[in-house]
Short mmCIF file of C-alpha atoms in Angstrom, two decimals:
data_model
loop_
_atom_site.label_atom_id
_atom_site.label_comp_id
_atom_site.label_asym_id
_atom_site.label_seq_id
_atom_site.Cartn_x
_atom_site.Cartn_y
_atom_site.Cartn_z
CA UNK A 1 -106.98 -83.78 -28.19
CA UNK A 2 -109.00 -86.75 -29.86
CA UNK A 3 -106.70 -89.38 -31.55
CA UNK A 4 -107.47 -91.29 -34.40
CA UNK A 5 -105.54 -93.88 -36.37
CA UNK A 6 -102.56 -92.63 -38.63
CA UNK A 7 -103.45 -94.32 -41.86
CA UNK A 8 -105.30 -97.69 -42.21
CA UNK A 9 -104.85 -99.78 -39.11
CA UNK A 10 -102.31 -97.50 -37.80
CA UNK A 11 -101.82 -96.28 -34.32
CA UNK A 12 -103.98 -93.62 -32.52
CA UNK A 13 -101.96 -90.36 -32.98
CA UNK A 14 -103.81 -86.83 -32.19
CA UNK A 15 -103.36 -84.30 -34.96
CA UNK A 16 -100.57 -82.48 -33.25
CA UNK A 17 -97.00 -84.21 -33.08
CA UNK A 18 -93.72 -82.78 -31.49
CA UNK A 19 -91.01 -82.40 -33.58
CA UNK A 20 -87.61 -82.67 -31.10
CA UNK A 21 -84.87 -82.41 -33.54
CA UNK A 22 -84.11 -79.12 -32.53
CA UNK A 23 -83.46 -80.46 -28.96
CA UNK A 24 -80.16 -81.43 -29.87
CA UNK A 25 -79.35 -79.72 -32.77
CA UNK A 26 -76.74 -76.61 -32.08
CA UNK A 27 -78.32 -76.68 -28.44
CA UNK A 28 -76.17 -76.69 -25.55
CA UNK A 29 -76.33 -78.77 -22.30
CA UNK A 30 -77.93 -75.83 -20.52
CA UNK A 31 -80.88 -76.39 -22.50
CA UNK A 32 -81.81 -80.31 -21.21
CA UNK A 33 -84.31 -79.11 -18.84
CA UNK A 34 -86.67 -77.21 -20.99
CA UNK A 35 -86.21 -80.01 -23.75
CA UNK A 36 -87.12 -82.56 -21.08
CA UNK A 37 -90.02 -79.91 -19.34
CA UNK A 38 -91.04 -79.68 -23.70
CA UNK A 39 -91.54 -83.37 -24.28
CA UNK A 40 -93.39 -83.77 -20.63
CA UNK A 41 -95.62 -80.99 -21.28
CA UNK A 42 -96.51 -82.51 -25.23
CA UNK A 43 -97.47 -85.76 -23.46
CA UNK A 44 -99.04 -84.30 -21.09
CA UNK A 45 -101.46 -82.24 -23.39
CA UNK A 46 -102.10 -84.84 -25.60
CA UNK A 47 -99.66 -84.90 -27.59
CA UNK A 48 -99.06 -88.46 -28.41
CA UNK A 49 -95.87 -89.09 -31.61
CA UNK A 50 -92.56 -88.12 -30.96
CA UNK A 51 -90.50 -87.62 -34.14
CA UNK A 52 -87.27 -88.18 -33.67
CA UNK A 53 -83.82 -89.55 -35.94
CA UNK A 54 -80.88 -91.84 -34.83
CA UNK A 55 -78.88 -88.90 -36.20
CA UNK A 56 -80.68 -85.72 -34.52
CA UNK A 57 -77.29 -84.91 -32.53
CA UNK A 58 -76.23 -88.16 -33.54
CA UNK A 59 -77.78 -90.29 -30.89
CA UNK A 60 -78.09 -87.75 -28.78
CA UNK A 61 -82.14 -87.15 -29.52
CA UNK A 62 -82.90 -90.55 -28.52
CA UNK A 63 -81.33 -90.64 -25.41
CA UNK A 64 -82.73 -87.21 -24.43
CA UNK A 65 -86.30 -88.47 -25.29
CA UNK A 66 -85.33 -91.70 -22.75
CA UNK A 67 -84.39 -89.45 -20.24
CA UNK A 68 -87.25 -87.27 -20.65
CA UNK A 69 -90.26 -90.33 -20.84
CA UNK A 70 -91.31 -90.39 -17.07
CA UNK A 71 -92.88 -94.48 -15.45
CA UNK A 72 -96.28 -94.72 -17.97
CA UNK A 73 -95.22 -91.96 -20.58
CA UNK A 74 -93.89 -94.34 -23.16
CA UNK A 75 -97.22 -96.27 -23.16
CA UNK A 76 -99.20 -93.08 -24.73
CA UNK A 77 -96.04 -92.36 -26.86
CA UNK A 78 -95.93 -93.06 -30.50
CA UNK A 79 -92.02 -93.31 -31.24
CA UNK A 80 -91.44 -92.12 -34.95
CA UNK A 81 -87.54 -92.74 -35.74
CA UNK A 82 -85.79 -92.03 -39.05
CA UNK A 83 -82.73 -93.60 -39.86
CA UNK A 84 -80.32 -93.83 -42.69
CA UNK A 85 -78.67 -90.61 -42.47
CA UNK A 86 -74.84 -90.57 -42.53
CA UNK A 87 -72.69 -88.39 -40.99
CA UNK A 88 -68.71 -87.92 -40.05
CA UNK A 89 -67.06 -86.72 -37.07
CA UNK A 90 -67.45 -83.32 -37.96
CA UNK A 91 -70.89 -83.30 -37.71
CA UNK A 92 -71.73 -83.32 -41.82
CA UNK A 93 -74.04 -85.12 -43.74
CA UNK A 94 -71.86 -87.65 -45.81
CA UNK A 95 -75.05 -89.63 -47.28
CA UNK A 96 -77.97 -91.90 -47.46
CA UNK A 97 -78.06 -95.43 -46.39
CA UNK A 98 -80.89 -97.94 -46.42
CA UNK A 99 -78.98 -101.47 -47.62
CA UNK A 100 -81.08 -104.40 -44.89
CA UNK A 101 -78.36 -104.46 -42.73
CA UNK A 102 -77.91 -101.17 -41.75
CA UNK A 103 -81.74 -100.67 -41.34
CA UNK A 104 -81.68 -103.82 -38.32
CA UNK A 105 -78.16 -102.55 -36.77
CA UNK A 106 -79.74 -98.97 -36.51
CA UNK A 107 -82.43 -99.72 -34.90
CA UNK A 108 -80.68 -101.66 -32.47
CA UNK A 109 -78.78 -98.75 -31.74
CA UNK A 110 -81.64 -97.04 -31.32
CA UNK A 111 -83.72 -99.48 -29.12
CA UNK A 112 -80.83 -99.13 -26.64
CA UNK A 113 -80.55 -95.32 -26.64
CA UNK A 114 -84.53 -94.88 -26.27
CA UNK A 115 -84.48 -97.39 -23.87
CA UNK A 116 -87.27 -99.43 -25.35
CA UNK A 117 -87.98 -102.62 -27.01
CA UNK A 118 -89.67 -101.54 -30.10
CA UNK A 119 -90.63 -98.37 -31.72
CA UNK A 120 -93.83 -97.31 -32.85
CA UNK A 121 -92.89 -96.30 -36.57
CA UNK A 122 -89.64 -96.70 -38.25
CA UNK A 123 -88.79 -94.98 -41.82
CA UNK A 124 -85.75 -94.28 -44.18
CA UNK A 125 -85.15 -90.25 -43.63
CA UNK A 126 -84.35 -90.42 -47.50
CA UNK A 127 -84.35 -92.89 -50.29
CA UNK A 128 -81.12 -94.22 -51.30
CA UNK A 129 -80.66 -94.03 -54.58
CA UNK A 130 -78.07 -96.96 -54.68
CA UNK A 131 -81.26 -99.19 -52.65
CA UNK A 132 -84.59 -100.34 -54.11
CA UNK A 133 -86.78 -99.58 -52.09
CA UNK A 134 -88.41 -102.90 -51.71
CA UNK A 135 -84.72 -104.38 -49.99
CA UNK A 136 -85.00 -101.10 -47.27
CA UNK A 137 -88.76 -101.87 -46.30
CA UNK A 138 -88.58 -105.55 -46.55
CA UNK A 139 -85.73 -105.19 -43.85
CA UNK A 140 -88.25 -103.15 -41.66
CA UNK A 141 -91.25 -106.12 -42.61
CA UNK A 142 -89.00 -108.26 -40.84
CA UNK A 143 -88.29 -106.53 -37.84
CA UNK A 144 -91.94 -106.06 -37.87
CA UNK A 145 -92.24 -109.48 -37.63
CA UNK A 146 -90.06 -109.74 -35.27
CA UNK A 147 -91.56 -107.24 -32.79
CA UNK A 148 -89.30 -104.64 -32.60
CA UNK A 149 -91.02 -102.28 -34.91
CA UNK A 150 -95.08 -101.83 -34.54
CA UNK A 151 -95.48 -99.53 -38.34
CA UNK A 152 -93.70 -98.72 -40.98
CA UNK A 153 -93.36 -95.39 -42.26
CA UNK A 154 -91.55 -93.14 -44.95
CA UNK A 155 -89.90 -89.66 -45.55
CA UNK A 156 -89.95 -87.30 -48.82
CA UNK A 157 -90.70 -89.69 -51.38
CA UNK A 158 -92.64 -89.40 -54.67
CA UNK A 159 -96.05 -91.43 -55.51
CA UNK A 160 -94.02 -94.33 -57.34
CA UNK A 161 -92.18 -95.11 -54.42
CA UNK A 162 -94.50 -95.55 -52.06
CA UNK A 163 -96.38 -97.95 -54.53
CA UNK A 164 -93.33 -99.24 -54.49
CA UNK A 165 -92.93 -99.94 -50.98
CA UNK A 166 -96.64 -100.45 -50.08
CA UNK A 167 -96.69 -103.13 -51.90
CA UNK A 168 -93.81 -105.07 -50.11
CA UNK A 169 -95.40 -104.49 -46.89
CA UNK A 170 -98.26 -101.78 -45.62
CA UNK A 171 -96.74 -98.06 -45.35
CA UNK A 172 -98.50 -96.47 -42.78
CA UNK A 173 -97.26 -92.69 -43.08
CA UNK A 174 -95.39 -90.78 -44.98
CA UNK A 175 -93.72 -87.69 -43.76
CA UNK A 176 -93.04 -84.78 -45.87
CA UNK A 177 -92.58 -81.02 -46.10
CA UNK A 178 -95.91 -79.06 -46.60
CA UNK A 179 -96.95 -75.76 -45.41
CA UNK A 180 -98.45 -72.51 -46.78
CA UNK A 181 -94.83 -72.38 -48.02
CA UNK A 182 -94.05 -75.64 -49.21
CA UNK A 183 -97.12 -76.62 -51.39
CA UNK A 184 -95.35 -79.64 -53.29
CA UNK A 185 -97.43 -82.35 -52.19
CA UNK A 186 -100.42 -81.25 -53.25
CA UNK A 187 -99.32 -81.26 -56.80
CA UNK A 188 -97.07 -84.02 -57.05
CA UNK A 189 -99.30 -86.63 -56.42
CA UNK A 190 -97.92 -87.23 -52.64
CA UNK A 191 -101.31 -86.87 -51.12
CA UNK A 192 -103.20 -88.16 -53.57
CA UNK A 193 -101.52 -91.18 -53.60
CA UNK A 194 -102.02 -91.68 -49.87
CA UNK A 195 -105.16 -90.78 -49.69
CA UNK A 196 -105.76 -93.22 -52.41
CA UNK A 197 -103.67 -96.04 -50.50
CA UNK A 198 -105.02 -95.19 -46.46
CA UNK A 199 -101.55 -94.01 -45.21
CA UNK A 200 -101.31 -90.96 -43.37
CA UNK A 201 -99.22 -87.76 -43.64
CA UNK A 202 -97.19 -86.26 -41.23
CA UNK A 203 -96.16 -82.60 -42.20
CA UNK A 204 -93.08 -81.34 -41.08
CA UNK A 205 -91.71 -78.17 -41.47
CA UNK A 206 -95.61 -76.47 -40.83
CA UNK A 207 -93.73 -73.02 -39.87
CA UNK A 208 -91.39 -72.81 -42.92
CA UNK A 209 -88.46 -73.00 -40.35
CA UNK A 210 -89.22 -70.00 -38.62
CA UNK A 211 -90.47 -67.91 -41.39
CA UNK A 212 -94.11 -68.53 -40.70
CA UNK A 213 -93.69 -68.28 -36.74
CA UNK A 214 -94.53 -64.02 -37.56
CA UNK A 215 -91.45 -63.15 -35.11
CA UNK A 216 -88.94 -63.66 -38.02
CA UNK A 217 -86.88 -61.09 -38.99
CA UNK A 218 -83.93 -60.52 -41.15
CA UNK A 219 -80.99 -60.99 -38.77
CA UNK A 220 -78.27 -58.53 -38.90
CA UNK A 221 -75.43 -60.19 -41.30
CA UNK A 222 -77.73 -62.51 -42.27
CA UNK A 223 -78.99 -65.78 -40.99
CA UNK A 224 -76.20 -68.71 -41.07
CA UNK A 225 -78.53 -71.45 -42.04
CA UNK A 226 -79.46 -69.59 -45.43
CA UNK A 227 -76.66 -71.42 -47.10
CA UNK A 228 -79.01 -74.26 -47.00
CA UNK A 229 -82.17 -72.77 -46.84
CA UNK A 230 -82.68 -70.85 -49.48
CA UNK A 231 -86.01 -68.73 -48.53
CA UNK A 232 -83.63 -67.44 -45.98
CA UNK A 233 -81.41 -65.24 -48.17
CA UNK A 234 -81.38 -61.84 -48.26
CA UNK A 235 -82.34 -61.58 -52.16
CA UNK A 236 -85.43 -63.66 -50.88
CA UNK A 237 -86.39 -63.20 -47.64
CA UNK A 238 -87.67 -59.68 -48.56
CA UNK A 239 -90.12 -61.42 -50.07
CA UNK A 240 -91.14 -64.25 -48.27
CA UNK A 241 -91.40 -61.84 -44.71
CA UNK A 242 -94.06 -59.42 -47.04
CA UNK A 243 -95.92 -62.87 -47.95
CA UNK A 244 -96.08 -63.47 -43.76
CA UNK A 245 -97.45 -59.38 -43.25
CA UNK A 246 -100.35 -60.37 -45.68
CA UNK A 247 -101.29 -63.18 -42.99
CA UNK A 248 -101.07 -61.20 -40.03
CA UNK A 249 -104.56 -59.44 -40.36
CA UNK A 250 -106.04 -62.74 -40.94
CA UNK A 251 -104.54 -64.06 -37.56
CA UNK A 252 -105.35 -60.83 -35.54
CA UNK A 253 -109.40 -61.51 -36.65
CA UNK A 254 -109.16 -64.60 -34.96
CA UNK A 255 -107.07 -63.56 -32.14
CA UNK A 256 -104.48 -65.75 -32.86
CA UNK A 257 -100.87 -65.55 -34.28
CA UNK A 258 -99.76 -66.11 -37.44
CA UNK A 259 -97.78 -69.36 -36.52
CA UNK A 260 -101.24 -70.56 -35.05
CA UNK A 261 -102.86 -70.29 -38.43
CA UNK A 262 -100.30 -71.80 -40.50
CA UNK A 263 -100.81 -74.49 -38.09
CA UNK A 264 -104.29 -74.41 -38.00
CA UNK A 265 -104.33 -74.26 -41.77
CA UNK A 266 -102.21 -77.77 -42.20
CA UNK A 267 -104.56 -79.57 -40.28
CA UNK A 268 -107.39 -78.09 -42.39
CA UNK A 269 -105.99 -79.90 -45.50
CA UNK A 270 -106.69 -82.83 -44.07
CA UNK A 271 -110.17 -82.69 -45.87
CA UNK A 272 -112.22 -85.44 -43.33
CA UNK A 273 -109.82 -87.60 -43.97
CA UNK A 274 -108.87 -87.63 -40.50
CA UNK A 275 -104.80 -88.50 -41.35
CA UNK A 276 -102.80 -86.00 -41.43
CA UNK A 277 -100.69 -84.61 -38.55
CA UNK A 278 -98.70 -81.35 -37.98
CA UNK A 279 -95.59 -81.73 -36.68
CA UNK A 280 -94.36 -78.89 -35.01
CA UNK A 281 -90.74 -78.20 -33.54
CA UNK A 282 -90.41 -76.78 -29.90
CA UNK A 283 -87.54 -75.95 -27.55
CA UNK A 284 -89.81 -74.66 -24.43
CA UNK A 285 -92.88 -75.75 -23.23
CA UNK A 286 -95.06 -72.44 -23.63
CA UNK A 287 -94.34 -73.12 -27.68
CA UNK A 288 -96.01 -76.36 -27.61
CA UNK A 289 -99.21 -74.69 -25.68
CA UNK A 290 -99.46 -72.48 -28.23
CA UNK A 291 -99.62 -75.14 -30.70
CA UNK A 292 -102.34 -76.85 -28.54
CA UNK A 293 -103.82 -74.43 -29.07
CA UNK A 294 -104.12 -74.15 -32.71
CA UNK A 295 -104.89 -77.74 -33.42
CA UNK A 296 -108.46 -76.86 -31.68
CA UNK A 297 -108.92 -74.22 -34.16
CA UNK A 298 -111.35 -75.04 -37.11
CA UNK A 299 -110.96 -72.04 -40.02
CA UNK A 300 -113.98 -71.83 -42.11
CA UNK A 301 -113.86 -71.75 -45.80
CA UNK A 302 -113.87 -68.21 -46.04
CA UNK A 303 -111.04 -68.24 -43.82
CA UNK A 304 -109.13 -70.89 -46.22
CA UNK A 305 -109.62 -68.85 -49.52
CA UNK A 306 -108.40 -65.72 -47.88
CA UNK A 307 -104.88 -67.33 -46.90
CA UNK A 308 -104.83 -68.77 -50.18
CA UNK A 309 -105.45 -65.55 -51.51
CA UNK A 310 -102.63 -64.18 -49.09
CA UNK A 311 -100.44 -66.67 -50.11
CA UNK A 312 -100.71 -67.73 -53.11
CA UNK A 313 -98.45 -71.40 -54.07
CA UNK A 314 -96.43 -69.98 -56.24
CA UNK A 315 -95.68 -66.63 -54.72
CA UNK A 316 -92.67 -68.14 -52.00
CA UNK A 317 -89.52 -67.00 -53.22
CA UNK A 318 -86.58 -69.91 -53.25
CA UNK A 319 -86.45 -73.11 -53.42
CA UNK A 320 -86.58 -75.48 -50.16
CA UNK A 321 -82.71 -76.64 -50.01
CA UNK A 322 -80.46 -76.04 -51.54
CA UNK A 323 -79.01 -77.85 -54.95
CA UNK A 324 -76.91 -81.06 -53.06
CA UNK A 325 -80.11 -81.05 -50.37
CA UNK A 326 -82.31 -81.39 -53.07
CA UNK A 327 -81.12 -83.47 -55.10
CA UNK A 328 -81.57 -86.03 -51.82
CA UNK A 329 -84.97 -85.39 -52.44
CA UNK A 330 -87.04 -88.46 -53.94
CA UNK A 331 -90.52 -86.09 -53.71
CA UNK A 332 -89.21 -83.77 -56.13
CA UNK A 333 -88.08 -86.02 -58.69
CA UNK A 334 -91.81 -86.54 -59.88
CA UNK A 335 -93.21 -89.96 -60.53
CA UNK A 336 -89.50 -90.92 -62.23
CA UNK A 337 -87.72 -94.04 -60.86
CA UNK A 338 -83.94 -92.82 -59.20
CA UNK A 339 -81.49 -96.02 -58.78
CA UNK A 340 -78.56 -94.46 -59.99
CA UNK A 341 -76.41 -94.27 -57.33
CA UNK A 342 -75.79 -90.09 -56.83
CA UNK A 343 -72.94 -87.81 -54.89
CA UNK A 344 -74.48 -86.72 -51.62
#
């Protein structure tokens, strides 16, 4: 895959990124060596940014992706690490934190579980709302300065704050939720605004978690993680699964499968731009050849108005989290400042 700079004088990324959070997320030991085999095969294929988070199995991500970088692999990787999420003993988000000292004592925690002296791009998973924004990314400027972080990055915010932050120091990618499911950020201003500013987009979340793989269906008794997901519940799914059948003749003229073209069809909003990247979550390394796969695919316009047809922005039933989740959520707050400090 050819790379090309993420955002104004950022680094060389190819349009593909693995996601490993679900490396260590309810996965047990047994697992290691196809999360290890995953990651090899990524970098291997071209695959060059690792997204990661000091809290993905808290801690446990990062030392996974140590164990898994090979002598020369961490020269072609591109380290993306989120930090500021809080969590107890138990496992459960207990909030957002982004005050300058925890953002250098993170990362030195991190540094020492990756096994490296710097990462590649550093971000706040989530804007706290008790923070400004300039005191979390001047923290970041200075370990910038200081070497241990190469770019600076951020995570589901709205256009205000990253004028916000851009202007302390420049914000090289933000990462947010979009996918034929999750069209936010094309009418919020999130894309605009980078594409007015040079900073890239990373999009998470390409396969709607799961729902847009084509293999989803409604698990008997229901799927535990609809709690928080609310696209995942029964009164919605119905819906959301008939959305994914109207795809499936679109993928089968291309020989393809549908997660292949909701792939394929991130990538294509990139526009010639030539920022944004799909990051895409894999357990096994056959998942990320498939994905390969589909960042080589080029859909033609025809193509593009059909799935927009199929899928029309408004037609996804539920809302991405739920209510506490989204309420965490500085992209869906609009251009509006949030400094109140919130429950979480």
């Amino acid at each position: 895959m050819r790379t090309r700079p993420l955002g104004t004088g950022g680094p060389q990324v190819a349009p593909l990124a693995l996601g490993c959070a679900g490396m260590s997320e309810d996965t047990t030991p047994a697992g290691e060596p196809d999360a290890v085999a995953t990651i090899r095969t990524a970098l291997d294929a071209g695959v060059t940014l690792l997204d990661t988070a000091d809290f993905y199995g808290m801690g446990h991500n990062e030392d996974l992706i140590r164990r898994a970088l090979r002598p020369g692999d961490r020269a072609k990787a591109v380290l993306s690490v989120k930090f500021g999420g809080l969590r107890g003993p138990d496992g459960a988000f207990v909030g957002v934190e982004g005050r300058p000292a925890h953002v250098k004592n993170a990362l030195a925690y991190s540094l020492r579980r990756l096994g490296t002296d710097h990462v590649d791009i550093y971000r706040p998973a989530r804007l706290d709302p008790g923070t400004p924004v300039e005191d979390t990314v001047g923290a970041v400027a200075e370990l910038v300065q200081a070497g241990y972080v190469r770019h600076i990055g951020l995570s589901e915010v709205g256009p205000q704050t990253i004028r916000r932050a851009h202007a302390v120091h420049p914000v090289h990618d933000v990462q947010v939720e979009y996918s034929l499911f999750s069209r936010g950020p094309e009418t919020n201003g999130i894309l605009d605004t980078c594409r007015e500013l040079g900073i890239g987009v990373t999009a998470y979340g390409v396969l709607a978690h799961g729902l847009l793989t084509g293999a989803y269906r409604q698990p008997a008794g229901g799927d535990p993680r609809a709690h928080w997901l609310p696209r995942l519940r029964p009164d919605h799914l119905a819906v959301n699964l008939a959305l994914v059948d109207r795809l499936r003749p679109l993928a089968d003229a291309r020989g393809i499968t549908v997660a292949q073209l909701a792939v394929a069809w991130v990538l294509a909003q990139d526009h010639g731009h030539g920022t944004a990247v799909a990051v895409v979550g894999a357990r096994r390394p056959h998942r990320v050849q498939e994905a390969v796969a589909a960042a080589g695919l080029r859909l033609t316009d025809a193509e593009l108005q059909a799935i927009d047809k199929a899928v029309p922005a408004d037609a996804v039933a539920g809302t991405r989290y739920a209510a506490p989740l989204m309420a965490l959520l500085d992209s869906e707050r609009g251009t509006q400042p949030h400094m109140e400090a919130s429950a979480s």
